[in-house]
PDB file of C-alpha atoms in Angstrom:
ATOM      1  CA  UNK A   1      29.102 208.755-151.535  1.00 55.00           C
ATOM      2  CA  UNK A   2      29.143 208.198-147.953  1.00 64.00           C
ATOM      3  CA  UNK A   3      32.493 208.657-147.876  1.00 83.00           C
ATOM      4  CA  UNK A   4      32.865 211.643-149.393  1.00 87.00           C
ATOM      5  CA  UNK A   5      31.185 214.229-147.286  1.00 94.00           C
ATOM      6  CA  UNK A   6      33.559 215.953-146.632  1.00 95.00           C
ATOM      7  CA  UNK A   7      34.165 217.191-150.241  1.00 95.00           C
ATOM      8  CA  UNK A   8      30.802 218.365-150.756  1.00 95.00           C
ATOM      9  CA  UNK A   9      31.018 220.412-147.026  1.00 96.00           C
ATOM     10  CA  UNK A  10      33.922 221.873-149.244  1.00 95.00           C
ATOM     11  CA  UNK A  11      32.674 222.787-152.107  1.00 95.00           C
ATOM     12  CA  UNK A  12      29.425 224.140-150.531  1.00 95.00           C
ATOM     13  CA  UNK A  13      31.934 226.281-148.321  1.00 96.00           C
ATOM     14  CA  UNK A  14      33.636 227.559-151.304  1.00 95.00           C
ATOM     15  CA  UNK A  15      30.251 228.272-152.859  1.00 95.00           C
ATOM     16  CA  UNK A  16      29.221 230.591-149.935  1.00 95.00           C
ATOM     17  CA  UNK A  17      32.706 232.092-149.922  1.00 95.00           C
ATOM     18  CA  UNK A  18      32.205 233.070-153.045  1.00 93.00           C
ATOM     19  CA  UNK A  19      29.097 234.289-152.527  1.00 93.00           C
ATOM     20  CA  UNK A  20      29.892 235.792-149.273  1.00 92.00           C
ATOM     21  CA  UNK A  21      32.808 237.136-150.186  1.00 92.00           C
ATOM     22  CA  UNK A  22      31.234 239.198-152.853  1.00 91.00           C
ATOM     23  CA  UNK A  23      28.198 240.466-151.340  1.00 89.00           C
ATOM     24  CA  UNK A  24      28.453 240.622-147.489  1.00 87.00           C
ATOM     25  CA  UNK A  25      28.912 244.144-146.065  1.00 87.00           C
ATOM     26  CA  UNK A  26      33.456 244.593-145.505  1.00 85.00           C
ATOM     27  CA  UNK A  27      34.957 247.091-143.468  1.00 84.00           C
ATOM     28  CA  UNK A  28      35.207 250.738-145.102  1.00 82.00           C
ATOM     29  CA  UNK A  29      38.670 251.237-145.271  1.00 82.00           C
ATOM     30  CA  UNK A  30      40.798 253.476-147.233  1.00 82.00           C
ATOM     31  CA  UNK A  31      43.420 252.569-149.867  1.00 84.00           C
ATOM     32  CA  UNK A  32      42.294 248.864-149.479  1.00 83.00           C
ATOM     33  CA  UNK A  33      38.137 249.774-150.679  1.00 83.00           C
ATOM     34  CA  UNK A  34      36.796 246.991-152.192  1.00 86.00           C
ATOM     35  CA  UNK A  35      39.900 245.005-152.465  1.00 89.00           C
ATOM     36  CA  UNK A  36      39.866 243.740-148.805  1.00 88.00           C
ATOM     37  CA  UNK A  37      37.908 241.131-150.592  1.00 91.00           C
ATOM     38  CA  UNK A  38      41.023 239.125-151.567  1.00 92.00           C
ATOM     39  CA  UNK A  39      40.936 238.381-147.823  1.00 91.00           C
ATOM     40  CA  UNK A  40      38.703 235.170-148.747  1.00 93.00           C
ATOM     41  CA  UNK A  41      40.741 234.359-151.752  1.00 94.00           C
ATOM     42  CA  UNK A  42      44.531 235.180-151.239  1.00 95.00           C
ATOM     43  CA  UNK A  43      44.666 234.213-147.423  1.00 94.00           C
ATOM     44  CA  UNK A  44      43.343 230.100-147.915  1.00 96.00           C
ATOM     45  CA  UNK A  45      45.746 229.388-150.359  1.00 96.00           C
ATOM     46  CA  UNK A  46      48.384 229.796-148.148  1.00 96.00           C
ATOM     47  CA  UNK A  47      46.373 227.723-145.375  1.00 96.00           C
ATOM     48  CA  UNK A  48      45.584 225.032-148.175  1.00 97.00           C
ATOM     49  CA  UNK A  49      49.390 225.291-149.092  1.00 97.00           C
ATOM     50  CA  UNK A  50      50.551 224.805-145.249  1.00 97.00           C
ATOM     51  CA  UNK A  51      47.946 222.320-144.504  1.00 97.00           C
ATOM     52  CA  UNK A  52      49.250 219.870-147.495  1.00 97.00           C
ATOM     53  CA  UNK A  53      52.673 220.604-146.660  1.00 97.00           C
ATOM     54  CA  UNK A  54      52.090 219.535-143.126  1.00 97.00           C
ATOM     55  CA  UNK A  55      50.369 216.089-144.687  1.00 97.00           C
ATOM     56  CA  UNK A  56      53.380 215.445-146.362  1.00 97.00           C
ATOM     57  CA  UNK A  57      55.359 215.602-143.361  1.00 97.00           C
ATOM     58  CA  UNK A  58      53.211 213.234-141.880  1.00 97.00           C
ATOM     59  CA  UNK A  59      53.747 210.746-144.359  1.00 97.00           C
ATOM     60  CA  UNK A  60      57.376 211.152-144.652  1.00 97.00           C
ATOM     61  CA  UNK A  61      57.403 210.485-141.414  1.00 97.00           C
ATOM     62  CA  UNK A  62      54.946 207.477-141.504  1.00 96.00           C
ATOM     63  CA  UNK A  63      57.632 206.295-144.113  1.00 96.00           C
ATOM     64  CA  UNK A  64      60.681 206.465-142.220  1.00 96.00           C
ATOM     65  CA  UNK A  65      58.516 204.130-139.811  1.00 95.00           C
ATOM     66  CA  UNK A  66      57.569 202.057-141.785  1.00 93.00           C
ATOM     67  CA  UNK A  67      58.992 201.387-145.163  1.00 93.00           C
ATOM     68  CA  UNK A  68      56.151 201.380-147.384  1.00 94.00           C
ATOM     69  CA  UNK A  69      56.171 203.255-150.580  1.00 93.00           C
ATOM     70  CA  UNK A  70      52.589 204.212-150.517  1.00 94.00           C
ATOM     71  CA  UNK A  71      53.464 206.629-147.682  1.00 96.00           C
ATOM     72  CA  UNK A  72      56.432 208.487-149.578  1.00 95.00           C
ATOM     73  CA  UNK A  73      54.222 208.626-152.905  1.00 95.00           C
ATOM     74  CA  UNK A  74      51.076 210.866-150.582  1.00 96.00           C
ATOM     75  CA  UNK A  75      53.943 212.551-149.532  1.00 96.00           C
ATOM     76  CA  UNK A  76      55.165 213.999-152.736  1.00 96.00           C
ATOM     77  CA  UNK A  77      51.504 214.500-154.169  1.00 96.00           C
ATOM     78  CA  UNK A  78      51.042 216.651-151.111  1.00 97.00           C
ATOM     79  CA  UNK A  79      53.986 218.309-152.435  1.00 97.00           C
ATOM     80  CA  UNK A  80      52.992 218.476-155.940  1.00 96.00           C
ATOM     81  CA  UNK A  81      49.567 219.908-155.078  1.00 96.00           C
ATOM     82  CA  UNK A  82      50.971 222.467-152.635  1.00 96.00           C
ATOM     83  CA  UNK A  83      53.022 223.859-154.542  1.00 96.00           C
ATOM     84  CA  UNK A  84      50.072 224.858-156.819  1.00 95.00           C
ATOM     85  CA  UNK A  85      48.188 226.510-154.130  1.00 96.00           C
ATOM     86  CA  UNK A  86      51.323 228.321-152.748  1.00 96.00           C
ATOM     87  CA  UNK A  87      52.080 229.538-156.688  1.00 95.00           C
ATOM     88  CA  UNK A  88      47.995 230.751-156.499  1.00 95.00           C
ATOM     89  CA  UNK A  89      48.832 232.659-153.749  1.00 95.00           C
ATOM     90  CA  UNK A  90      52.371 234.318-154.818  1.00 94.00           C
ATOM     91  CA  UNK A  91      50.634 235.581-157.917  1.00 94.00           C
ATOM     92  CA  UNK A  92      47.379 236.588-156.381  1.00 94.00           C
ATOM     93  CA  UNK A  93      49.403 238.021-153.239  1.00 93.00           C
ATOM     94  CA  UNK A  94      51.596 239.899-156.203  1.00 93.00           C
ATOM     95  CA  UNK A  95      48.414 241.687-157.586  1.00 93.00           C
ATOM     96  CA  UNK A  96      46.897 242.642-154.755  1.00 93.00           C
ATOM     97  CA  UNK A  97      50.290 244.073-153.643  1.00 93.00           C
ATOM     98  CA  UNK A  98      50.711 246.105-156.913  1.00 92.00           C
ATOM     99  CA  UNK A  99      47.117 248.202-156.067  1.00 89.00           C
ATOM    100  CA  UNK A 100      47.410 248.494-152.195  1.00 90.00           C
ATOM    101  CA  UNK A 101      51.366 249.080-151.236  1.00 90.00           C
ATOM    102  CA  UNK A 102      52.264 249.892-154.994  1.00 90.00           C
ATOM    103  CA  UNK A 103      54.531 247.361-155.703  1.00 90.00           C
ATOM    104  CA  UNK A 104      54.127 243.304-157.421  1.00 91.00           C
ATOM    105  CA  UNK A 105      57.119 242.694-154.834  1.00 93.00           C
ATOM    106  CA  UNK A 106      57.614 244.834-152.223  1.00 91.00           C
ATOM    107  CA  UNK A 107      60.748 244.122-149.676  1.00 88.00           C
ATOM    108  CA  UNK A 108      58.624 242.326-147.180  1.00 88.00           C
ATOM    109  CA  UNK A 109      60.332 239.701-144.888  1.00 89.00           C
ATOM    110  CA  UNK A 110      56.959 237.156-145.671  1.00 91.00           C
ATOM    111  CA  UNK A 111      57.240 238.000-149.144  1.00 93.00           C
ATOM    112  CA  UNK A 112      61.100 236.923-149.155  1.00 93.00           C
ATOM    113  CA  UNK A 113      60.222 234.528-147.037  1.00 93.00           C
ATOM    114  CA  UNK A 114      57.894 232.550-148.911  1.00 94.00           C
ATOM    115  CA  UNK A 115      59.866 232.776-151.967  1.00 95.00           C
ATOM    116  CA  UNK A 116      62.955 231.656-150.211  1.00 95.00           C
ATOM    117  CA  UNK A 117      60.052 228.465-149.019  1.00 95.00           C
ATOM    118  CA  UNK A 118      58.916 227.688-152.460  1.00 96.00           C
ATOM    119  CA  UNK A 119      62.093 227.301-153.821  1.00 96.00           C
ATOM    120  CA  UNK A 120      63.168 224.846-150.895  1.00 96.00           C
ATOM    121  CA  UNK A 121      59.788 222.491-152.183  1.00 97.00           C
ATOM    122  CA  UNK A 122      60.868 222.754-155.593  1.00 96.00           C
ATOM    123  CA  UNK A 123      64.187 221.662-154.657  1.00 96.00           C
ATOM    124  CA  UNK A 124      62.820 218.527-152.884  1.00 96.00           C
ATOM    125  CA  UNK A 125      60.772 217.759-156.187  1.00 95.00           C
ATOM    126  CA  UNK A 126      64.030 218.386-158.192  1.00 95.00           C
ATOM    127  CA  UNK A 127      66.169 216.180-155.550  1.00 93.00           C
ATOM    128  CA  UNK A 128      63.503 213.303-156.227  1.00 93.00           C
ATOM    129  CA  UNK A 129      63.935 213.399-159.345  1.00 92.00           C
ATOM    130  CA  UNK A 130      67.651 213.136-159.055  1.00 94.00           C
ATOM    131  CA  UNK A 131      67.367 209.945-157.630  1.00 93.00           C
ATOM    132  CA  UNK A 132      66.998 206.538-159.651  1.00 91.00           C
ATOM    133  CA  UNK A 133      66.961 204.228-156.786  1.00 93.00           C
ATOM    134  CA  UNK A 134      63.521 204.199-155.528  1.00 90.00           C
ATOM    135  CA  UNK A 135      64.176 203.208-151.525  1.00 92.00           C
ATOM    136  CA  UNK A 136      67.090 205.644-151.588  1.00 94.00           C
ATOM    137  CA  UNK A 137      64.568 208.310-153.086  1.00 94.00           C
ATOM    138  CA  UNK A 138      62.057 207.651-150.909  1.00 95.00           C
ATOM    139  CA  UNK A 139      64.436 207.993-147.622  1.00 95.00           C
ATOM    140  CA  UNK A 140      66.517 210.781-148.583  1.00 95.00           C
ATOM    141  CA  UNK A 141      63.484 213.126-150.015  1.00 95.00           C
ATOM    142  CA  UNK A 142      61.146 212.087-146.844  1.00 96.00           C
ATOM    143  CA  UNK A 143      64.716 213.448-144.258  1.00 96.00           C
ATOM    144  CA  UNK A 144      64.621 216.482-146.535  1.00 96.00           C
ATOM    145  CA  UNK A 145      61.079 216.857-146.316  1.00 96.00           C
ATOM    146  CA  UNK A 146      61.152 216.702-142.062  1.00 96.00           C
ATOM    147  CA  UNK A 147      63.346 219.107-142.244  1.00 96.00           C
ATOM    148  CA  UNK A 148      62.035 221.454-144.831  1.00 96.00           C
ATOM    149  CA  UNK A 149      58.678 221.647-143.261  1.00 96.00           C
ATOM    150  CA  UNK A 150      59.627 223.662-140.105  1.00 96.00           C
ATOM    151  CA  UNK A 151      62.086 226.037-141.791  1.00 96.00           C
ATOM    152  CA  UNK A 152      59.113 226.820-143.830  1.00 96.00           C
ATOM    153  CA  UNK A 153      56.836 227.770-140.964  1.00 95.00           C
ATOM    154  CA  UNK A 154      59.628 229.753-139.704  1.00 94.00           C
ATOM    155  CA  UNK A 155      60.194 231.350-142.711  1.00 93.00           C
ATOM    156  CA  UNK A 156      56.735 232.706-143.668  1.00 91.00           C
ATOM    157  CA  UNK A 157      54.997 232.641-140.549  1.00 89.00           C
ATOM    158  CA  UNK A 158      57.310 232.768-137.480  1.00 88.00           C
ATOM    159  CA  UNK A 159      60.144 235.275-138.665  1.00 88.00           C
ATOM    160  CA  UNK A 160      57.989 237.958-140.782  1.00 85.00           C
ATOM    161  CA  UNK A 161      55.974 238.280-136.886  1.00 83.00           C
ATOM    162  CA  UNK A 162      58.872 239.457-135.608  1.00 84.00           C
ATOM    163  CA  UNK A 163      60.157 241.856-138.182  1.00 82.00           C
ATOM    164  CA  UNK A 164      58.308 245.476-138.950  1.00 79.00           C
ATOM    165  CA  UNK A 165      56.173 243.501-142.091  1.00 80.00           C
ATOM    166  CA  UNK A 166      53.483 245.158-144.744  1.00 83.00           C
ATOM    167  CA  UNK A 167      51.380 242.007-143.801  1.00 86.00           C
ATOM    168  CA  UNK A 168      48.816 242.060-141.144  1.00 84.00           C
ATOM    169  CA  UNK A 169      50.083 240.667-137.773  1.00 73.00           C
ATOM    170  CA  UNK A 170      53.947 241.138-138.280  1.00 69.00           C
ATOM    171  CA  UNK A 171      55.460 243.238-135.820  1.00 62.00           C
ATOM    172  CA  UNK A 172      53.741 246.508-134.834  1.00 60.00           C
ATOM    173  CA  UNK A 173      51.239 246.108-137.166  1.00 63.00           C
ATOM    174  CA  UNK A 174      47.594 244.193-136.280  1.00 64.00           C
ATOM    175  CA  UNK A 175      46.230 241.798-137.173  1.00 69.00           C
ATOM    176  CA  UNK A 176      42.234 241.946-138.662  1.00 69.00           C
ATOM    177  CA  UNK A 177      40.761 241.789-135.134  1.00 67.00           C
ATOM    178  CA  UNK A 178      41.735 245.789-134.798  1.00 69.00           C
ATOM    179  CA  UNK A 179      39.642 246.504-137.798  1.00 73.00           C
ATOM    180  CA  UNK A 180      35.587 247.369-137.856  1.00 69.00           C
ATOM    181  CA  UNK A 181      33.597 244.721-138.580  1.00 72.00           C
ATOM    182  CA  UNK A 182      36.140 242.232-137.856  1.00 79.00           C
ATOM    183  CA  UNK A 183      33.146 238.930-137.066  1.00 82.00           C
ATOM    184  CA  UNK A 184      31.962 240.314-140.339  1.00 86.00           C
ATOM    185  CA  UNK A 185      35.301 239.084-141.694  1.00 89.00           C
ATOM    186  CA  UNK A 186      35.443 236.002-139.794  1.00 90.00           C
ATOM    187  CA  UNK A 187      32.087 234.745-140.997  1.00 92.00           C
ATOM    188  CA  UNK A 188      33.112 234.084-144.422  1.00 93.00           C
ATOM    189  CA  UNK A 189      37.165 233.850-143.545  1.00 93.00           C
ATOM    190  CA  UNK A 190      36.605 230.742-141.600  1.00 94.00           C
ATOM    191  CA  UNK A 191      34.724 229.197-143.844  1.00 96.00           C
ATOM    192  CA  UNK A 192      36.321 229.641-146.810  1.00 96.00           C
ATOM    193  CA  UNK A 193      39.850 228.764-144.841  1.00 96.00           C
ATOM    194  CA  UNK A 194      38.293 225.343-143.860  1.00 97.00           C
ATOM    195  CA  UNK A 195      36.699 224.346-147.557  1.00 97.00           C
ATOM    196  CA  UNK A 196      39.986 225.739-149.678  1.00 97.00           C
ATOM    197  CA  UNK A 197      41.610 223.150-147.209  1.00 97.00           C
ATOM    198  CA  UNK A 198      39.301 220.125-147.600  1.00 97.00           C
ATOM    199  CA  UNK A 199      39.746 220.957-151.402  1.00 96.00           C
ATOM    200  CA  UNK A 200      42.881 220.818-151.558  1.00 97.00           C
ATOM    201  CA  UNK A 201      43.648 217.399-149.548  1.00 96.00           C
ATOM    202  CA  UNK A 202      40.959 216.463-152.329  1.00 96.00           C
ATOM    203  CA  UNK A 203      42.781 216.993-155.055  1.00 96.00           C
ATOM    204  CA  UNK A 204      45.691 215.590-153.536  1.00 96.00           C
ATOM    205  CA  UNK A 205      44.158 211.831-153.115  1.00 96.00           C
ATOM    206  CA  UNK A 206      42.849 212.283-156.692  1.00 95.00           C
ATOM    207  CA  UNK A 207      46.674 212.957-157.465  1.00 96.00           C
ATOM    208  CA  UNK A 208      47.512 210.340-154.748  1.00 96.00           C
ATOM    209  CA  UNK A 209      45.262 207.663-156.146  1.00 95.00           C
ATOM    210  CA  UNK A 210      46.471 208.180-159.836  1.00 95.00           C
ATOM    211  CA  UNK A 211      50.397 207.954-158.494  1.00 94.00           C
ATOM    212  CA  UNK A 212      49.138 204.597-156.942  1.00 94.00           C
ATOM    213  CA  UNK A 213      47.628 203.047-159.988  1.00 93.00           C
ATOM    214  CA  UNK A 214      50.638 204.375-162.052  1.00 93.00           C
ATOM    215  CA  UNK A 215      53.038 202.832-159.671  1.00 91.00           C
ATOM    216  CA  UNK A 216      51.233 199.274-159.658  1.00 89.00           C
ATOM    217  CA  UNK A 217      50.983 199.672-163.666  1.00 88.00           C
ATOM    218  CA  UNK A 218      55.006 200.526-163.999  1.00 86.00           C
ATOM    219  CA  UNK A 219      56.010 197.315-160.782  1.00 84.00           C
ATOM    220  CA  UNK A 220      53.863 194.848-162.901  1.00 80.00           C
ATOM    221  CA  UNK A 221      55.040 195.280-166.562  1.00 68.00           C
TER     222      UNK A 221
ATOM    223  CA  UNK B   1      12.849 237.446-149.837  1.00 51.00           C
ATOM    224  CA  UNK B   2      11.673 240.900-150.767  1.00 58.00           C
ATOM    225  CA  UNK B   3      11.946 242.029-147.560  1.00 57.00           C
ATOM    226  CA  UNK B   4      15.595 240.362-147.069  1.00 57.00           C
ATOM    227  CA  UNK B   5      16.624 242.206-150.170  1.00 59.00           C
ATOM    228  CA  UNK B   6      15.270 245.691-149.328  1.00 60.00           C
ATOM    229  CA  UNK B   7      16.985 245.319-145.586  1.00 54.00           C
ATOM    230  CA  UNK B   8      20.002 244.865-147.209  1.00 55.00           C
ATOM    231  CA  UNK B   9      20.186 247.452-149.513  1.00 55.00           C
ATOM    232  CA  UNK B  10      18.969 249.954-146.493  1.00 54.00           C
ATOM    233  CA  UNK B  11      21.699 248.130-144.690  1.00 54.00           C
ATOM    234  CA  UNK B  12      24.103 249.027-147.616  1.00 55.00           C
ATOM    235  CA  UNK B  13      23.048 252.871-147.586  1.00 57.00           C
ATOM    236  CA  UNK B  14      23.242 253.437-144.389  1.00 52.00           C
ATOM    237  CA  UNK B  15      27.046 251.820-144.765  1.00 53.00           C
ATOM    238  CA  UNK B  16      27.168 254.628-148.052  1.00 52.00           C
ATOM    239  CA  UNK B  17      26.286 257.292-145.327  1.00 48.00           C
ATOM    240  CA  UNK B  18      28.756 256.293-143.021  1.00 50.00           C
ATOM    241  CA  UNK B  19      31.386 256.192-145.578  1.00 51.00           C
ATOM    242  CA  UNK B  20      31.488 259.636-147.333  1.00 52.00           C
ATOM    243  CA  UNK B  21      35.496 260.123-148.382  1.00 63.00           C
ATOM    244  CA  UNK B  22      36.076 256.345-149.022  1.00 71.00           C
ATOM    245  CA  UNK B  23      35.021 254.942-152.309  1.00 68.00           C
ATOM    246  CA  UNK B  24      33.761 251.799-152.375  1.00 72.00           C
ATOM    247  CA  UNK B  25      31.768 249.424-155.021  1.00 68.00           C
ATOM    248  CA  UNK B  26      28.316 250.751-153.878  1.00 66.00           C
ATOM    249  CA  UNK B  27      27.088 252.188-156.717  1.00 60.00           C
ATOM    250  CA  UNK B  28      27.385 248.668-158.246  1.00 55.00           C
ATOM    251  CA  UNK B  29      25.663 247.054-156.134  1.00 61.00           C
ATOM    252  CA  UNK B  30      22.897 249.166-155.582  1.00 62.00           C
ATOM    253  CA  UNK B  31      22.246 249.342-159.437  1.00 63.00           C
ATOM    254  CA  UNK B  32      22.153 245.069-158.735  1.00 64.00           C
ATOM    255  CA  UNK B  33      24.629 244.830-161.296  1.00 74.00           C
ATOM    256  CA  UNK B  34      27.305 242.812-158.897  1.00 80.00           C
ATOM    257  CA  UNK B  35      24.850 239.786-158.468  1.00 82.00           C
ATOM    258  CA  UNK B  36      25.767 239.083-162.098  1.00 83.00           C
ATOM    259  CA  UNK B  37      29.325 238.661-161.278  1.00 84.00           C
ATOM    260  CA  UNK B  38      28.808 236.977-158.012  1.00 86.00           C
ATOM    261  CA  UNK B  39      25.890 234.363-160.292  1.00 88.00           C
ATOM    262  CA  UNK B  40      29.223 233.847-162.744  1.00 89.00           C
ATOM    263  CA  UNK B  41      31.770 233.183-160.513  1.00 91.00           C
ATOM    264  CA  UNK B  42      29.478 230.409-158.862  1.00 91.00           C
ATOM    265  CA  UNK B  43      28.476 229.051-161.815  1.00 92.00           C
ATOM    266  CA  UNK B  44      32.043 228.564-162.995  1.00 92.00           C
ATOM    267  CA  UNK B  45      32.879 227.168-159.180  1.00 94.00           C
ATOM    268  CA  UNK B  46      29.644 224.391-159.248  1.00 94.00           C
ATOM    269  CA  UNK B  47      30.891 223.634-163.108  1.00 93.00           C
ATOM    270  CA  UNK B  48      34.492 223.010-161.504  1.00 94.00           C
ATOM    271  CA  UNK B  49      33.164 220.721-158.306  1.00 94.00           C
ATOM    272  CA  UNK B  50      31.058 218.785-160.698  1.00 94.00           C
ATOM    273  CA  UNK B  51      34.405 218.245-163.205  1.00 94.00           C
ATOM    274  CA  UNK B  52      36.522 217.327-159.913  1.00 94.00           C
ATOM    275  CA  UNK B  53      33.753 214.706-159.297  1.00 94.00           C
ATOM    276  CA  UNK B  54      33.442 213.321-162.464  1.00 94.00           C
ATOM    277  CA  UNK B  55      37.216 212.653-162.473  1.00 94.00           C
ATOM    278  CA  UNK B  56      36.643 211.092-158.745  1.00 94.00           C
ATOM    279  CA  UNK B  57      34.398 208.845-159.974  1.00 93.00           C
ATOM    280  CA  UNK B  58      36.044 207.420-163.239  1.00 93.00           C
ATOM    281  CA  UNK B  59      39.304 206.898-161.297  1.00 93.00           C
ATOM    282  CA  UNK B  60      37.230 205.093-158.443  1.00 93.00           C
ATOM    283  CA  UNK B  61      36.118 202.609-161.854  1.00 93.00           C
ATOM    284  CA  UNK B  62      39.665 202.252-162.551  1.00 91.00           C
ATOM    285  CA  UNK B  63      40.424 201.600-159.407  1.00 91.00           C
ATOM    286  CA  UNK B  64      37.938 198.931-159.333  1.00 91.00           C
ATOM    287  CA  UNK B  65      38.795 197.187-162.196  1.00 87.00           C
ATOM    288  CA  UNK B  66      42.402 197.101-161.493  1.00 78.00           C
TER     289      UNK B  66
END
């Protein structure tokens, strides 16, 4: 139990999000009303999404170093477990999109953008699972995965800045430290950012841990 | 706790003042109504974190015996 602080800290984080997120006083704005809400829910996904993404990368990494398969299977539960927080936030992004700019999918360059991303991480599941050989797999997926990782960033965070976007932050439009109330925001932003993240890389050593055990099970029989 | 309560809700009508041509949720909240949502959604998130640890804990037995 010692060990695993940091997964209550996120689930007590979630808790207040929730809580917060709900009750605390939001910036009267029009169109968006009460809906400026799905700031604390839509928003971490993506940061939960990124952050496992960018501990895959690590591991890939680790495994071109070094060789060992426990490396390249983290890296693919990363994967696997991202790719559920980054469907989360396509279909909660879609909803909130229908009610605020009157579309499920408006042309938006992070919209297309993050599509174009999630299909590139399915593709590197898909490509694993292309391969029998299980060094070759490893090597080939964890190349793709370096690469992937940074066209991804550019994709949904770096390129939709510097286009005219619906999203907050992207070209002339700001970002929520223009709005009222904006430390109102923050206060339960933050927070929920930070435990949607620590639950996430949770779920992923569950995921991880299971892989392991599998893996053991299938080299010894 | 009283006094917490009624400072928000003053808090939340002076918001209502401020905000004559927007609509938002306030007449929920005011009629206390939202708190039942908020006390469901939390419910359903501390029924969740005890499942995920639950699962942490039999694998960590598996893991042991293997």
């Amino acid at each position: 139990m010692t060990k695993s602080w940091w997964k209550l800290l996120g689930c007590a984080l979630l808790l207040y999000s929730v809580i917060g997120g709900f009750l605390m006083p939001v910036p009267v704005l029009p169109i968006l009303n009460e809906s400026i809400r799905n700031l604390y829910f839509h928003v971490p996904m993506w940061f939960a999404m990124i952050s496992l993404y960018f501990v895959s990368v690590v591991y890939s990494l680790k495994y071109l170093g070094s060789g060992k398969i426990e490396d390249d299977l983290l890296a693919v539960e990363s994967v696997n477990t991202g790719v559920i927080f980054c469907f989360f936030g396509l279909i909660s992004g879609s909803l909130w999109a229908n009610i605020t700019w009157g579309d499920p999918w408006p042309n938006d360059p992070k919209l297309n953008g993050s599509a174009i991303a999630t299909l590139m991480y399915l593709a590197y599941l898909v490509l694993r699972n292309a391969i029998d050989e299980e060094q070759k797999r490893a090597k080939i997926s964890a190349v793709y995965n370096v690469f992937a990782f940074p066209v991804m960033i550019v994709l949904i965070y770096i390129l939709p800045k510097l286009t005219d976007s619906l999203h907050p932050g992207s070209g002339g439009n700001a970002a929520f430290s223009a709005l009222p109330m904006d430390n109102m925001l923050r206060l339960v932003f933050y927070p929920a950012v930070l435990g949607w993240v620590l639950t996430a890389v949770w779920i992923m050593t569950l995921r991880y841990r299971i892989r392991l055990l599998e893996n053991r099970h299938n080299t010894i029989s | 706790m009283k006094t917490v309560t009624s400072f928000f809700l003053l808090f939340l009508s002076v918001l209502q003042c401020f905000a004559q041509d927007v609509e938002m949720a306030t007449g929920l909240r005011s009629s206390g109504k939202i708190y039942v949502v908020v006390l469901i959604v939390s419910i359903i998130f501390i029924g969740l974190a005890f499942y995920l640890f639950s699962i942490d804990r039999r694998l960590k037995k598996i893991e042991r015996e293997n």
